[in-house]
mmCIF file of C-alpha atoms in Angstrom:
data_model
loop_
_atom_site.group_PDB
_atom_site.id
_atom_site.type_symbol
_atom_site.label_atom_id
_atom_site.label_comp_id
_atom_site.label_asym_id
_atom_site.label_seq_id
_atom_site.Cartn_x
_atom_site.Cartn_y
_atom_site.Cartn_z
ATOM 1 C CA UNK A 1 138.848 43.262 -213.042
ATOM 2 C CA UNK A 2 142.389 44.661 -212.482
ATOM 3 C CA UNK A 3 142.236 47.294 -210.227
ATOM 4 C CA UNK A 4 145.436 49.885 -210.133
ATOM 5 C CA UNK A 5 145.479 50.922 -207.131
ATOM 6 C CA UNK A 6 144.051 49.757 -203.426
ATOM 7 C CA UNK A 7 142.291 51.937 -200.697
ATOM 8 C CA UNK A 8 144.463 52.438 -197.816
ATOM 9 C CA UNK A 9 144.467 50.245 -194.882
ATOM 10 C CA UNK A 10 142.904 52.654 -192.563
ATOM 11 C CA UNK A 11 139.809 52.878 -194.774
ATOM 12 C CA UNK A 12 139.430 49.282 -194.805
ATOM 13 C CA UNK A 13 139.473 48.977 -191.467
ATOM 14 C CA UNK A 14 137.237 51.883 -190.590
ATOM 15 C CA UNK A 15 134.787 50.182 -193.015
ATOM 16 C CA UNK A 16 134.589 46.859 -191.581
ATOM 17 C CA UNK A 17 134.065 48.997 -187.965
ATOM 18 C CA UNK A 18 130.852 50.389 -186.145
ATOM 19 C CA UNK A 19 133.090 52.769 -184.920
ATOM 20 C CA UNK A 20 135.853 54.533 -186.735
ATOM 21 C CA UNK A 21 139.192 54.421 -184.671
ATOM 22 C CA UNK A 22 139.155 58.532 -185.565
ATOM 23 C CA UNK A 23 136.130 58.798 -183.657
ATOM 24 C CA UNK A 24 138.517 57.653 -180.822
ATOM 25 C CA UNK A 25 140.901 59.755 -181.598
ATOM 26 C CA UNK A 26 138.612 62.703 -181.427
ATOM 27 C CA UNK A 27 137.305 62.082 -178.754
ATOM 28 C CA UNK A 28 140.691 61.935 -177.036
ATOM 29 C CA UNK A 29 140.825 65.238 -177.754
ATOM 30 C CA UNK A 30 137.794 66.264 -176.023
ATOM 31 C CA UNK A 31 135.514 66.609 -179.100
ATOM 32 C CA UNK A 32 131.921 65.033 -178.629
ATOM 33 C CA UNK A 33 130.651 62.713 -181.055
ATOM 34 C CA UNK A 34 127.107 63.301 -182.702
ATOM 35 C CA UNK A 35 125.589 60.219 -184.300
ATOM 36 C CA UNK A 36 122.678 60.392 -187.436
ATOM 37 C CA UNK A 37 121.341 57.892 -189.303
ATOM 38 C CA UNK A 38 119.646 60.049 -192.239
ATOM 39 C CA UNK A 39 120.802 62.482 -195.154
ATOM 40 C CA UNK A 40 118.572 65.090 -194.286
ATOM 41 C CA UNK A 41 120.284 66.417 -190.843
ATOM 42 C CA UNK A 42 122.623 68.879 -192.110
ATOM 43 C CA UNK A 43 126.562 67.609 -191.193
ATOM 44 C CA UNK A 44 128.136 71.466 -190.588
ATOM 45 C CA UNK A 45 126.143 71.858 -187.794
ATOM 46 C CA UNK A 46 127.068 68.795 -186.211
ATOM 47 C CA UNK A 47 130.793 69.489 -187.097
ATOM 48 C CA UNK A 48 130.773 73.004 -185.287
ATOM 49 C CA UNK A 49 134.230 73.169 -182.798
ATOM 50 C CA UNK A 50 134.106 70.772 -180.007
ATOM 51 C CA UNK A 51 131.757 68.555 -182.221
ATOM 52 C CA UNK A 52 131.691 65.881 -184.851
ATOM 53 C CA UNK A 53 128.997 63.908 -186.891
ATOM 54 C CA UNK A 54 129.087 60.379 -187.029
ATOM 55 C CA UNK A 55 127.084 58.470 -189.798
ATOM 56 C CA UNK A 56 126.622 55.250 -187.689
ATOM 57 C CA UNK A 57 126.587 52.119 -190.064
ATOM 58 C CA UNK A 58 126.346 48.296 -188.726
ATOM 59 C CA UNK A 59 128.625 46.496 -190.216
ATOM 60 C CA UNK A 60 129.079 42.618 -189.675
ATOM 61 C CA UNK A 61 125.851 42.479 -188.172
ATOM 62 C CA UNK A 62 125.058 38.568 -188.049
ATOM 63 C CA UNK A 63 121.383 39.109 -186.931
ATOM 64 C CA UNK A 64 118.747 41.055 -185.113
ATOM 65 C CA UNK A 65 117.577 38.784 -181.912
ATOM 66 C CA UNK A 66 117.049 41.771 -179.763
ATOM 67 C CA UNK A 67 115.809 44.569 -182.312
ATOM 68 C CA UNK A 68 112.937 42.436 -183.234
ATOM 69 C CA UNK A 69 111.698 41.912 -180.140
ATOM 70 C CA UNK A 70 110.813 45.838 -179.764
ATOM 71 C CA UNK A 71 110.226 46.430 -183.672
ATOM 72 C CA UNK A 72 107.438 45.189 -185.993
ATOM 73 C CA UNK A 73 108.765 42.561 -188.506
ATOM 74 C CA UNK A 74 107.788 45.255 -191.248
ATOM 75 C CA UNK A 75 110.659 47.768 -190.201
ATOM 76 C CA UNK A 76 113.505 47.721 -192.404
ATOM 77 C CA UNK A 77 116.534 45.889 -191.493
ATOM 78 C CA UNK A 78 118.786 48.995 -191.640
ATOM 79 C CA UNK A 79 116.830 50.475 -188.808
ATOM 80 C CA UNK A 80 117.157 46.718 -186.898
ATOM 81 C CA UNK A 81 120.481 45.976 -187.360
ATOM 82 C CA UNK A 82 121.430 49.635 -186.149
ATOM 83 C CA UNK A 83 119.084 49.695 -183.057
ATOM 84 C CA UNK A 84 120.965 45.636 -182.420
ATOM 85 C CA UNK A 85 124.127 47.496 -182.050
ATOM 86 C CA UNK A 86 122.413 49.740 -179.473
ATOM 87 C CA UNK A 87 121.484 47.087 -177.543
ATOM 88 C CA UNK A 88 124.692 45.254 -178.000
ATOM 89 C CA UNK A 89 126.538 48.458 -176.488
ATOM 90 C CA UNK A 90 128.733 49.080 -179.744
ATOM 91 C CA UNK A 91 127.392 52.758 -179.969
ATOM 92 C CA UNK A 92 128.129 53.482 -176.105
ATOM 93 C CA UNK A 93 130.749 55.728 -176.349
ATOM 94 C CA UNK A 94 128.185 58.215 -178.475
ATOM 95 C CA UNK A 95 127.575 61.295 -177.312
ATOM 96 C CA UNK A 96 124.485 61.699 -178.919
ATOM 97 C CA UNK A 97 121.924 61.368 -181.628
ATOM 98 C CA UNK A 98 120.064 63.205 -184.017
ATOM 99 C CA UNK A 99 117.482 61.624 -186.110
ATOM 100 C CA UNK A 100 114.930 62.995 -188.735
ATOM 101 C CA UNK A 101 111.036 61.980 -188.929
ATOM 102 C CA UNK A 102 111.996 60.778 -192.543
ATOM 103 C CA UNK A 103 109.751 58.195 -192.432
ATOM 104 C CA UNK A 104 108.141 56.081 -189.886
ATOM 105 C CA UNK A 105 111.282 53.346 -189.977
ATOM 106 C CA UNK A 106 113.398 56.157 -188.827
ATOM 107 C CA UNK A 107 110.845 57.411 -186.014
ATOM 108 C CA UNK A 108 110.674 54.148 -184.446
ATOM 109 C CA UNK A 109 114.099 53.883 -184.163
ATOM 110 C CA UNK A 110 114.377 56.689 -182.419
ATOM 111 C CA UNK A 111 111.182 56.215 -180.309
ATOM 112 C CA UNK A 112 113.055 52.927 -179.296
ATOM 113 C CA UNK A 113 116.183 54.205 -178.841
ATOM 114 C CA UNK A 114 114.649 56.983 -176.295
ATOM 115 C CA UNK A 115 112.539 54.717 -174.485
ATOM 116 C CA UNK A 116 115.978 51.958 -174.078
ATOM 117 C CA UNK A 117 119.095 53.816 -173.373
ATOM 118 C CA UNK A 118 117.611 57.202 -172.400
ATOM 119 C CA UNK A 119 120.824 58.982 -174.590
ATOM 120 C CA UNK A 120 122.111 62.014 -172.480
ATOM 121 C CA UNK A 121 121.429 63.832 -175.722
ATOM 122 C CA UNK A 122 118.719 62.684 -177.907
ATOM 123 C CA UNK A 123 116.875 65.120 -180.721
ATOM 124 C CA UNK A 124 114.487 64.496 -184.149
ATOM 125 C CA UNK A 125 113.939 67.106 -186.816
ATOM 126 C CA UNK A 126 110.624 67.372 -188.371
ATOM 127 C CA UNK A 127 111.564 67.721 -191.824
ATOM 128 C CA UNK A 128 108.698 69.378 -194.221
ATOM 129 C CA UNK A 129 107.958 67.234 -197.205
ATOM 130 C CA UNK A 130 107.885 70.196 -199.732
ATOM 131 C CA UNK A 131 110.979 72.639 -200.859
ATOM 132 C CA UNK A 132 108.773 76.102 -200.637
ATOM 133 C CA UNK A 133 110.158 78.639 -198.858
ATOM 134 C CA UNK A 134 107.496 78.085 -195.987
ATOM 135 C CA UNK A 135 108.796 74.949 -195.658
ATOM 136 C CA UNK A 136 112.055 76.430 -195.738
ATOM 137 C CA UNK A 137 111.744 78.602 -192.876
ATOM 138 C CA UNK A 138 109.862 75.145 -191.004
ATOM 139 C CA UNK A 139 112.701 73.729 -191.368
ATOM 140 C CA UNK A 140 115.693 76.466 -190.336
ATOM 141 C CA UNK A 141 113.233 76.698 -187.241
ATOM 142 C CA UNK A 142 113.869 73.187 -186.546
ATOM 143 C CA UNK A 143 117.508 73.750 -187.218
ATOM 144 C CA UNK A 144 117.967 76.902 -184.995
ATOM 145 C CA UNK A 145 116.214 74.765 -182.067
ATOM 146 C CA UNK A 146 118.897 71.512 -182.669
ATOM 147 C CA UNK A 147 122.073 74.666 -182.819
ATOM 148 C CA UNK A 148 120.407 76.006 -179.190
ATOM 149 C CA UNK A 149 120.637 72.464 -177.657
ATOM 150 C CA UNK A 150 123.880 71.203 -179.186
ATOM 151 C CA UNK A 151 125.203 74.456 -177.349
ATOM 152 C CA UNK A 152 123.458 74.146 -174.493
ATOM 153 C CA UNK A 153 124.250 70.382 -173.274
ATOM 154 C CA UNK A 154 128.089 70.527 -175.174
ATOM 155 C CA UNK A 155 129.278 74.175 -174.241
ATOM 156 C CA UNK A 156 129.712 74.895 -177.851
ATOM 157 C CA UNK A 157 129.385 77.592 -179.670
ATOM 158 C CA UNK A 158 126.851 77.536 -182.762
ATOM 159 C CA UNK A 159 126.596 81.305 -183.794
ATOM 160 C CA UNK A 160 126.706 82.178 -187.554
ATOM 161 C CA UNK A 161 130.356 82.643 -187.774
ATOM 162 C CA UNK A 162 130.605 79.034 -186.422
ATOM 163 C CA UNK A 163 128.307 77.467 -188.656
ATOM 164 C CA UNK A 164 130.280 79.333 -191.444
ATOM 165 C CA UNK A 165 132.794 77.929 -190.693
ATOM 166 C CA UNK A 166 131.591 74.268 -190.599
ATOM 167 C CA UNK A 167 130.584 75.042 -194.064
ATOM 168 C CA UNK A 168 133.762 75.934 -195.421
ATOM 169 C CA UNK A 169 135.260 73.443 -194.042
ATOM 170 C CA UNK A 170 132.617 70.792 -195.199
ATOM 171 C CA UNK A 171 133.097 72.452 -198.797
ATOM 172 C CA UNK A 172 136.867 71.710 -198.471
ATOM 173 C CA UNK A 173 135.447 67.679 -197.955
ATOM 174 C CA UNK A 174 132.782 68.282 -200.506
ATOM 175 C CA UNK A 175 135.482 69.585 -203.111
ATOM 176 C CA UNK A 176 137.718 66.709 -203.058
ATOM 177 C CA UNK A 177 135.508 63.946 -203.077
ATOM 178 C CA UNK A 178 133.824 65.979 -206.016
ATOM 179 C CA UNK A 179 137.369 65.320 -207.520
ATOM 180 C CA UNK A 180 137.670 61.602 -206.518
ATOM 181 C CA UNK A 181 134.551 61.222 -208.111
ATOM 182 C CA UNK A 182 135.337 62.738 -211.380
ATOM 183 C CA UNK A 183 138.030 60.376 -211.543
ATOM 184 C CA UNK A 184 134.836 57.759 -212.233
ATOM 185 C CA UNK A 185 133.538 59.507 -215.624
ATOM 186 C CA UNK A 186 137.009 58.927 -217.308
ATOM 187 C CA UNK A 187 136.105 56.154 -219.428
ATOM 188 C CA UNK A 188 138.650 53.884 -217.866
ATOM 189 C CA UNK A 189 138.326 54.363 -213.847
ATOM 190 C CA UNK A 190 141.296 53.981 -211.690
ATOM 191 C CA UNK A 191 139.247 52.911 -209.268
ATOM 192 C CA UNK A 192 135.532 50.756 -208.477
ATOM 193 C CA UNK A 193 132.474 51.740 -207.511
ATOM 194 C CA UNK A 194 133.026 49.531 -204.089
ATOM 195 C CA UNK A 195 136.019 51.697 -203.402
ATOM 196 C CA UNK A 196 134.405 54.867 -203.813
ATOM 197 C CA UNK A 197 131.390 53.614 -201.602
ATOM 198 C CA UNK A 198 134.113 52.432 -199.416
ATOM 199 C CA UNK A 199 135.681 56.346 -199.077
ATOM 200 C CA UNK A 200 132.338 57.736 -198.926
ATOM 201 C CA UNK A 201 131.038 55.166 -195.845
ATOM 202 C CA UNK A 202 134.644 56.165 -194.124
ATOM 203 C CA UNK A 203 134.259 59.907 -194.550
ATOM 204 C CA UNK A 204 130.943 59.985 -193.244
ATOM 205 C CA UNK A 205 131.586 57.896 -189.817
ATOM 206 C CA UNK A 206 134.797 59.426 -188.909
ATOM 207 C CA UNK A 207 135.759 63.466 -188.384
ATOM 208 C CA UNK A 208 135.984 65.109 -191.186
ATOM 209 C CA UNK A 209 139.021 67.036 -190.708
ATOM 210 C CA UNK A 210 140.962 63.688 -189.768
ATOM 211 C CA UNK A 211 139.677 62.184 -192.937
ATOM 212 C CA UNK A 212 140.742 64.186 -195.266
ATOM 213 C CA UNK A 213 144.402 63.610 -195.292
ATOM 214 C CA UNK A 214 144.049 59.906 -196.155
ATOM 215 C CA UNK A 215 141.228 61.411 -198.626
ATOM 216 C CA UNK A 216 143.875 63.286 -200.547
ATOM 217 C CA UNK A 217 146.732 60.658 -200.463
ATOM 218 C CA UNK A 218 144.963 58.095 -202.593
ATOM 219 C CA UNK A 219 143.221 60.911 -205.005
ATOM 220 C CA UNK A 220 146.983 61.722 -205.503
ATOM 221 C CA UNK A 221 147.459 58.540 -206.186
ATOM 222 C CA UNK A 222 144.801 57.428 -208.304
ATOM 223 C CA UNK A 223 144.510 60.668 -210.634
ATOM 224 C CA UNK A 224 147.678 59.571 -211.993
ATOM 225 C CA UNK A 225 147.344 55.554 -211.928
ATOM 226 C CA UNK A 226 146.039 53.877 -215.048
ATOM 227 C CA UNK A 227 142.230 52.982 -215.650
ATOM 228 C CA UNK A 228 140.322 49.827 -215.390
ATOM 229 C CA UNK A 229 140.172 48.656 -219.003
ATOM 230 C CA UNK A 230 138.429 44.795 -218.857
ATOM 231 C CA UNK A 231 134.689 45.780 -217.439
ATOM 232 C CA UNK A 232 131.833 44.704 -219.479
ATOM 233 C CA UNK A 233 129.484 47.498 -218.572
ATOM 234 C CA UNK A 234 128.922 50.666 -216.720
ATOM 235 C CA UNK A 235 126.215 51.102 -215.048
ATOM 236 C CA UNK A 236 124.985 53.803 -212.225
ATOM 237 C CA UNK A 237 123.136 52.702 -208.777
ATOM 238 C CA UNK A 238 119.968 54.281 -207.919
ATOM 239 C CA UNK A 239 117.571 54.028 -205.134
ATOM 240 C CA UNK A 240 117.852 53.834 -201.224
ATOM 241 C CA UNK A 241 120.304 53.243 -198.307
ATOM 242 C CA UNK A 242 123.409 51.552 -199.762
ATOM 243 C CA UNK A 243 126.353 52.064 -196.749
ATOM 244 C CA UNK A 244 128.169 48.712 -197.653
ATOM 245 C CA UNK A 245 130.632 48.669 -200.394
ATOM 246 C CA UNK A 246 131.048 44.311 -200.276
ATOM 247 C CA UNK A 247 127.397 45.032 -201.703
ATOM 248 C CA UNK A 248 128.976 46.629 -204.851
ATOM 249 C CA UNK A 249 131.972 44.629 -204.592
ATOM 250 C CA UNK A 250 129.338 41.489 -205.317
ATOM 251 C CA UNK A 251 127.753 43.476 -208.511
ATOM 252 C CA UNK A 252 131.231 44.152 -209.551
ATOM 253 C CA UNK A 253 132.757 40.784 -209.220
ATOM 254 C CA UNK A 254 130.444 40.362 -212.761
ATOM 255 C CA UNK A 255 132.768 42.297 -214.545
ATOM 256 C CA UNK A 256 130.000 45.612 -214.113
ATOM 257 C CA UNK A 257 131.644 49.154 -213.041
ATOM 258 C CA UNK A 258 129.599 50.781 -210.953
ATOM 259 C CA UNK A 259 130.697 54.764 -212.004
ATOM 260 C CA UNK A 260 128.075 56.236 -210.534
ATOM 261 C CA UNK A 261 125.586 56.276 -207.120
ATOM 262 C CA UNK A 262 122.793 58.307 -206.038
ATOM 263 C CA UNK A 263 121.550 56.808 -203.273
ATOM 264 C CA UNK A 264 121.361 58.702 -199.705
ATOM 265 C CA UNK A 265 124.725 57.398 -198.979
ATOM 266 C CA UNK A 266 125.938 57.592 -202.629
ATOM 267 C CA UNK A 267 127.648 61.140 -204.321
ATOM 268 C CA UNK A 268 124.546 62.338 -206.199
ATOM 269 C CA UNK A 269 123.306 64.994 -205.140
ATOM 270 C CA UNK A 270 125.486 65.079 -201.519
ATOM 271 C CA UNK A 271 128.856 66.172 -202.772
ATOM 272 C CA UNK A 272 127.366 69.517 -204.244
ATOM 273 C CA UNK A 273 129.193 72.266 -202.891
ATOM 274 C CA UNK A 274 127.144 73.938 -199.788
ATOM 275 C CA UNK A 275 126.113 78.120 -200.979
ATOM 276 C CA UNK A 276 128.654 80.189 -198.404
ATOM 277 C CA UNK A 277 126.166 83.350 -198.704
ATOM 278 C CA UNK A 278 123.276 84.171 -196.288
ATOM 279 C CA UNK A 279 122.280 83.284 -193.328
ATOM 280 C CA UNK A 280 123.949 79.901 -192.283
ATOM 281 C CA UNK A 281 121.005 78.230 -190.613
ATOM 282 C CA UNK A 282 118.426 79.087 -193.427
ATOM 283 C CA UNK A 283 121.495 78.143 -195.915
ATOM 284 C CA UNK A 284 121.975 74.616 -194.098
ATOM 285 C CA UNK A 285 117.906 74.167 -194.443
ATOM 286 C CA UNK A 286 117.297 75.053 -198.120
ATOM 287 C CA UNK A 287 120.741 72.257 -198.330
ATOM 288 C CA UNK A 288 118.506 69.527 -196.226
ATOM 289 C CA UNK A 289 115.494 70.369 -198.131
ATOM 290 C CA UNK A 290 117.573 70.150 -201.966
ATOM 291 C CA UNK A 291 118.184 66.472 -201.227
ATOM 292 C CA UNK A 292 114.821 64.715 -203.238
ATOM 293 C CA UNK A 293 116.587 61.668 -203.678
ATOM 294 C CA UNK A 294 114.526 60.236 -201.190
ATOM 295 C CA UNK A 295 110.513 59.631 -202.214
ATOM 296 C CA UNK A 296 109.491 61.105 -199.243
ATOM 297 C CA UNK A 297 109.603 64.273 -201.026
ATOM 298 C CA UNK A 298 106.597 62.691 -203.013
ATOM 299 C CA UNK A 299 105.783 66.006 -205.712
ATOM 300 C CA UNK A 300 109.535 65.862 -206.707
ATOM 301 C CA UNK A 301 109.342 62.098 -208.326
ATOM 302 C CA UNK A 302 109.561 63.864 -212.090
ATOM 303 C CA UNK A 303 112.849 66.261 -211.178
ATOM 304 C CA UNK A 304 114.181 62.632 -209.504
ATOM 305 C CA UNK A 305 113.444 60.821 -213.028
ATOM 306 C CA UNK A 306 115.441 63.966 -214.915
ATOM 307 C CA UNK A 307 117.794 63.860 -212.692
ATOM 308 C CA UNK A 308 118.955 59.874 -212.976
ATOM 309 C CA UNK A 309 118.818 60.509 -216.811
ATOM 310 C CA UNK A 310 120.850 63.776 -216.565
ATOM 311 C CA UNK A 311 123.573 61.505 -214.283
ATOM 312 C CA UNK A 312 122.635 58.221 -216.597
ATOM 313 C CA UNK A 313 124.341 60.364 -219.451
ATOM 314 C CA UNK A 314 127.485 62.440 -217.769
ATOM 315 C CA UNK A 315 128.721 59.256 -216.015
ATOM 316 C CA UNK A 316 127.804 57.526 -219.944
ATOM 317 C CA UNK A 317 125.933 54.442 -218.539
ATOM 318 C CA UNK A 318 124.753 51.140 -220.376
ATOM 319 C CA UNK A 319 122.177 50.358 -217.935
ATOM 320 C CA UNK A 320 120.686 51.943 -213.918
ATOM 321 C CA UNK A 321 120.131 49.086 -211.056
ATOM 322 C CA UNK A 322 117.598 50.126 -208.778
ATOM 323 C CA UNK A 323 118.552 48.651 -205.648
ATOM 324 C CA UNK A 324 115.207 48.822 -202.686
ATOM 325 C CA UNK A 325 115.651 48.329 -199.214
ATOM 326 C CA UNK A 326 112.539 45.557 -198.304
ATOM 327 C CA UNK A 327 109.950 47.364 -196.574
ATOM 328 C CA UNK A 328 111.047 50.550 -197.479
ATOM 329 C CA UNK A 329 107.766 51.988 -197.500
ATOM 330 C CA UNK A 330 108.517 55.024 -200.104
ATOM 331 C CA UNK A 331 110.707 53.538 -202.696
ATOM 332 C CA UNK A 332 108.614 50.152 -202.284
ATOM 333 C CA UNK A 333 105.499 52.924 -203.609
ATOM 334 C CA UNK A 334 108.022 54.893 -206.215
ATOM 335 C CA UNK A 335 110.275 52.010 -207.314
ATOM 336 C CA UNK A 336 107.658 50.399 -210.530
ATOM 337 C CA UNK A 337 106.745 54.127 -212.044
ATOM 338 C CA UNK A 338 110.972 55.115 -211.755
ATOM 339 C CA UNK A 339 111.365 51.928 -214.076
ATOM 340 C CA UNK A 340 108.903 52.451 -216.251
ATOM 341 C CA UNK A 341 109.541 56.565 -216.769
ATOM 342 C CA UNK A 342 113.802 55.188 -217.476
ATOM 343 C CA UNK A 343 112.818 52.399 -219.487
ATOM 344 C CA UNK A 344 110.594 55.036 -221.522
ATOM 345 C CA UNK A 345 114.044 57.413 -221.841
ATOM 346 C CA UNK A 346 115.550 53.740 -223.392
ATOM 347 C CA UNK A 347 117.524 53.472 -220.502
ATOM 348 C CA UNK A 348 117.759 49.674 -219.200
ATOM 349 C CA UNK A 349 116.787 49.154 -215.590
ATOM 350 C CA UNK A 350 117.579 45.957 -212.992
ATOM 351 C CA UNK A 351 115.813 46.041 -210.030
ATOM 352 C CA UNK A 352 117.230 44.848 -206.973
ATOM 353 C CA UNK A 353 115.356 44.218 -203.561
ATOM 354 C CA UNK A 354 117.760 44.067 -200.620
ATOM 355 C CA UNK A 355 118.159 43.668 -196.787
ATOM 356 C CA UNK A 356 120.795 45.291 -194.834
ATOM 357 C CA UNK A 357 122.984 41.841 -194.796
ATOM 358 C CA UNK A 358 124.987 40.750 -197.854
ATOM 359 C CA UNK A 359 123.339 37.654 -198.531
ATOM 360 C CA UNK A 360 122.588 35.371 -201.284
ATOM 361 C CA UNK A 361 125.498 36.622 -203.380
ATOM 362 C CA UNK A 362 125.208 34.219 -206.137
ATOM 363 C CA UNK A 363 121.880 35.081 -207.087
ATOM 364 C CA UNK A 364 123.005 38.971 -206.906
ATOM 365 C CA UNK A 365 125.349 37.653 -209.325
ATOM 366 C CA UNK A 366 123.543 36.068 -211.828
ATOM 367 C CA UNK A 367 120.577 38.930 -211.654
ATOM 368 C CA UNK A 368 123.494 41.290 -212.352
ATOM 369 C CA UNK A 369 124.806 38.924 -215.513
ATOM 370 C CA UNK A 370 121.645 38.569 -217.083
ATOM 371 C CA UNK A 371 120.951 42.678 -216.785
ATOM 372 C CA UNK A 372 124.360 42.843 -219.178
ATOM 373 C CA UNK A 373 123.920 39.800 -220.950
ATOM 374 C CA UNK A 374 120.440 41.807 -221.696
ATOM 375 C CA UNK A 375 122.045 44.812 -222.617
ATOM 376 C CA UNK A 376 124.754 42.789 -225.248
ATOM 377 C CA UNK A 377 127.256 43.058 -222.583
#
């Protein structure tokens, strides 16, 4: 496909890095860098002053020699190949971590992580399973405990007028990637699906605020650049952890346009604007607990089904690929009745098992052919 324009250099090179050379930079400036590894933990209140949240990815990791020997051959390989780059020293200049008991993948990781390099600053929220208000209040409990110890060990302040302030200033984030990815429902694209995952997996590892200026430079740009008009199909990605764009870059290379993604690293549901009324802590909680797009939440599966169909027909898709994580434990359980219930709407599904790793890209490839070959593509 011809694409019109190109993602700047900087967000190439923060995406082929563990570490974003704005982390650096922050920290240059004194500001302490807070790693997390799940949707769930609420980024404002690791983006108070003096703080910054760090979405740690692994990418370019060749193998997982010294994750496996502490973790069962049945954890996923995004858990290994991040807890490699532990013990490899690639994360060392994190200040610290905060994890979620997500699911079991994610507690080991920290368990390990604890037990390895004893972090200075180490924490895991208990998220509830349900979206009640009791669960609700569980969970702004959790997240007034993480706010007492972020101050405590980092001299920051975390207050309500703090925490209101991280919001607006996420919301300014939220807003214009909103806008970037409205950009995708045009029905010729200026840009790919592997370039928007490639903004998104830069805006989450680096600080926000530094971000956003190379953010709004190429939305300038592409708003006002002509569309992609040679794809065969369009199709939306659905399903688990997805933080490498080469990934969609390979699905792509078929002459598919990915135009939309909700995954928990994609744009659906996480670039809905965060409510700027109430109480910040219980605001940042009933946030955390909105995001179903993981199976975890297990009574939510029908409102997840609605809601690919409802995002199957803004983004006006030929066909949804499921892409799995192997040995994800609650997709591996969800994944066969969220084909059946979109093949019932008529909506044409390709599922796609992955590990962490690009590999075998030719037989991505040719699944990805025969899905639009199947559709009349």
């Amino acid at each position: 496909m011809k694409q019109p324009v190109s993602l700047p250099r900087l967000i190439n090179d923060i995406v082929d890095s563990p570490i974003s050379p704005l982390v650096d930079k922050a920290q240059e400036a004194d500001r302490k860098a807070i790693a997390y590894t799940c949707s769930f933990v609420p980024e404002p209140l690791l983006n108070v002053e003096g703080l910054f949240g760090v979405r740690v990815r692994a990418p370019g990791v060749s193998g997982t020699p010294m994750a496996d020997t502490y973790l069962s051959n049945v954890i996923c390989s995004t858990v290994r190949s991040i807890l490699e780059f532990v013990l490899e020293g690639t994360f060392s200049s994190i200040n610290g971590w905060v994890f979620t008991a997500s699911c079991d993948h994610m507690r080991r990781l920290y368990d390990n992580l604890d037990y390895l390099e004893h972090p200075d600053f180490i924490h895991i929220l208990d998220v509830p399973h349900k979206r009640s208000e009791a669960a609700v209040q569980w969970m702004r409990e959790e997240l007034s405990m993480l706010a007492e110890k972020l101050a405590d060990k980092f001299n920051v302040v975390t207050d309500d007028a703090a925490l209101s302030r991280a919001i607006d200033a996420h919301n300014e984030y939220l807003a214009l990637m909103r806008d970037i990815s409205d950009l995708r429902k045009r029905d010729h694209p200026p840009l790919t699906g592997a370039m928007f995952q490639a903004l998104i997996a830069a805006a989450s590892s680096s600080p926000t605020d530094l971000i956003i200026p190379h953010l709004r430079v190429f939305y300038e740009t592409a708003r006002n650049a002509p569309g992609i008009d040679d794809y065969r199909a369009r199709l939306l990605m659905a399903g688990s952890h997805c933080d490498d764009p080469h990934y969609i870059r390979v699905i792509e290379s078929t002459g598919a346009l990915v135009v939309g993604d909700r995954t928990c690293t994609g744009s659906i549901p996480a670039l809905a604007p965060i409510d700027d009324e109430g109480d910040p802590l219980t605001v940042l909680a009933r946030r955390s607990l909105s995001n179903i797009s993981c199976p975890r939440m297990m009574e939510e599966f029908d409102t997840r089904v609605e809601e690919i169909i409802a995002a199957a027909k803004e983004f006006r898709v030929d066909g949804v690929v499921l892409e799995t994580m192997k040995f994800c434990d609650t997709w591996g359980v969800e994944a066969s009745p969220m084909i059946n219930a979109l093949r019932k709407a008529k909506i044409p599904v390709l599922r796609l098992e992955r590990e962490y790793s690009l590999g075998s890209e030719g037989q991505l490839q040719t699944r990805v052919q025969a899905f639009m070959e199947s559709m009349g593509k």
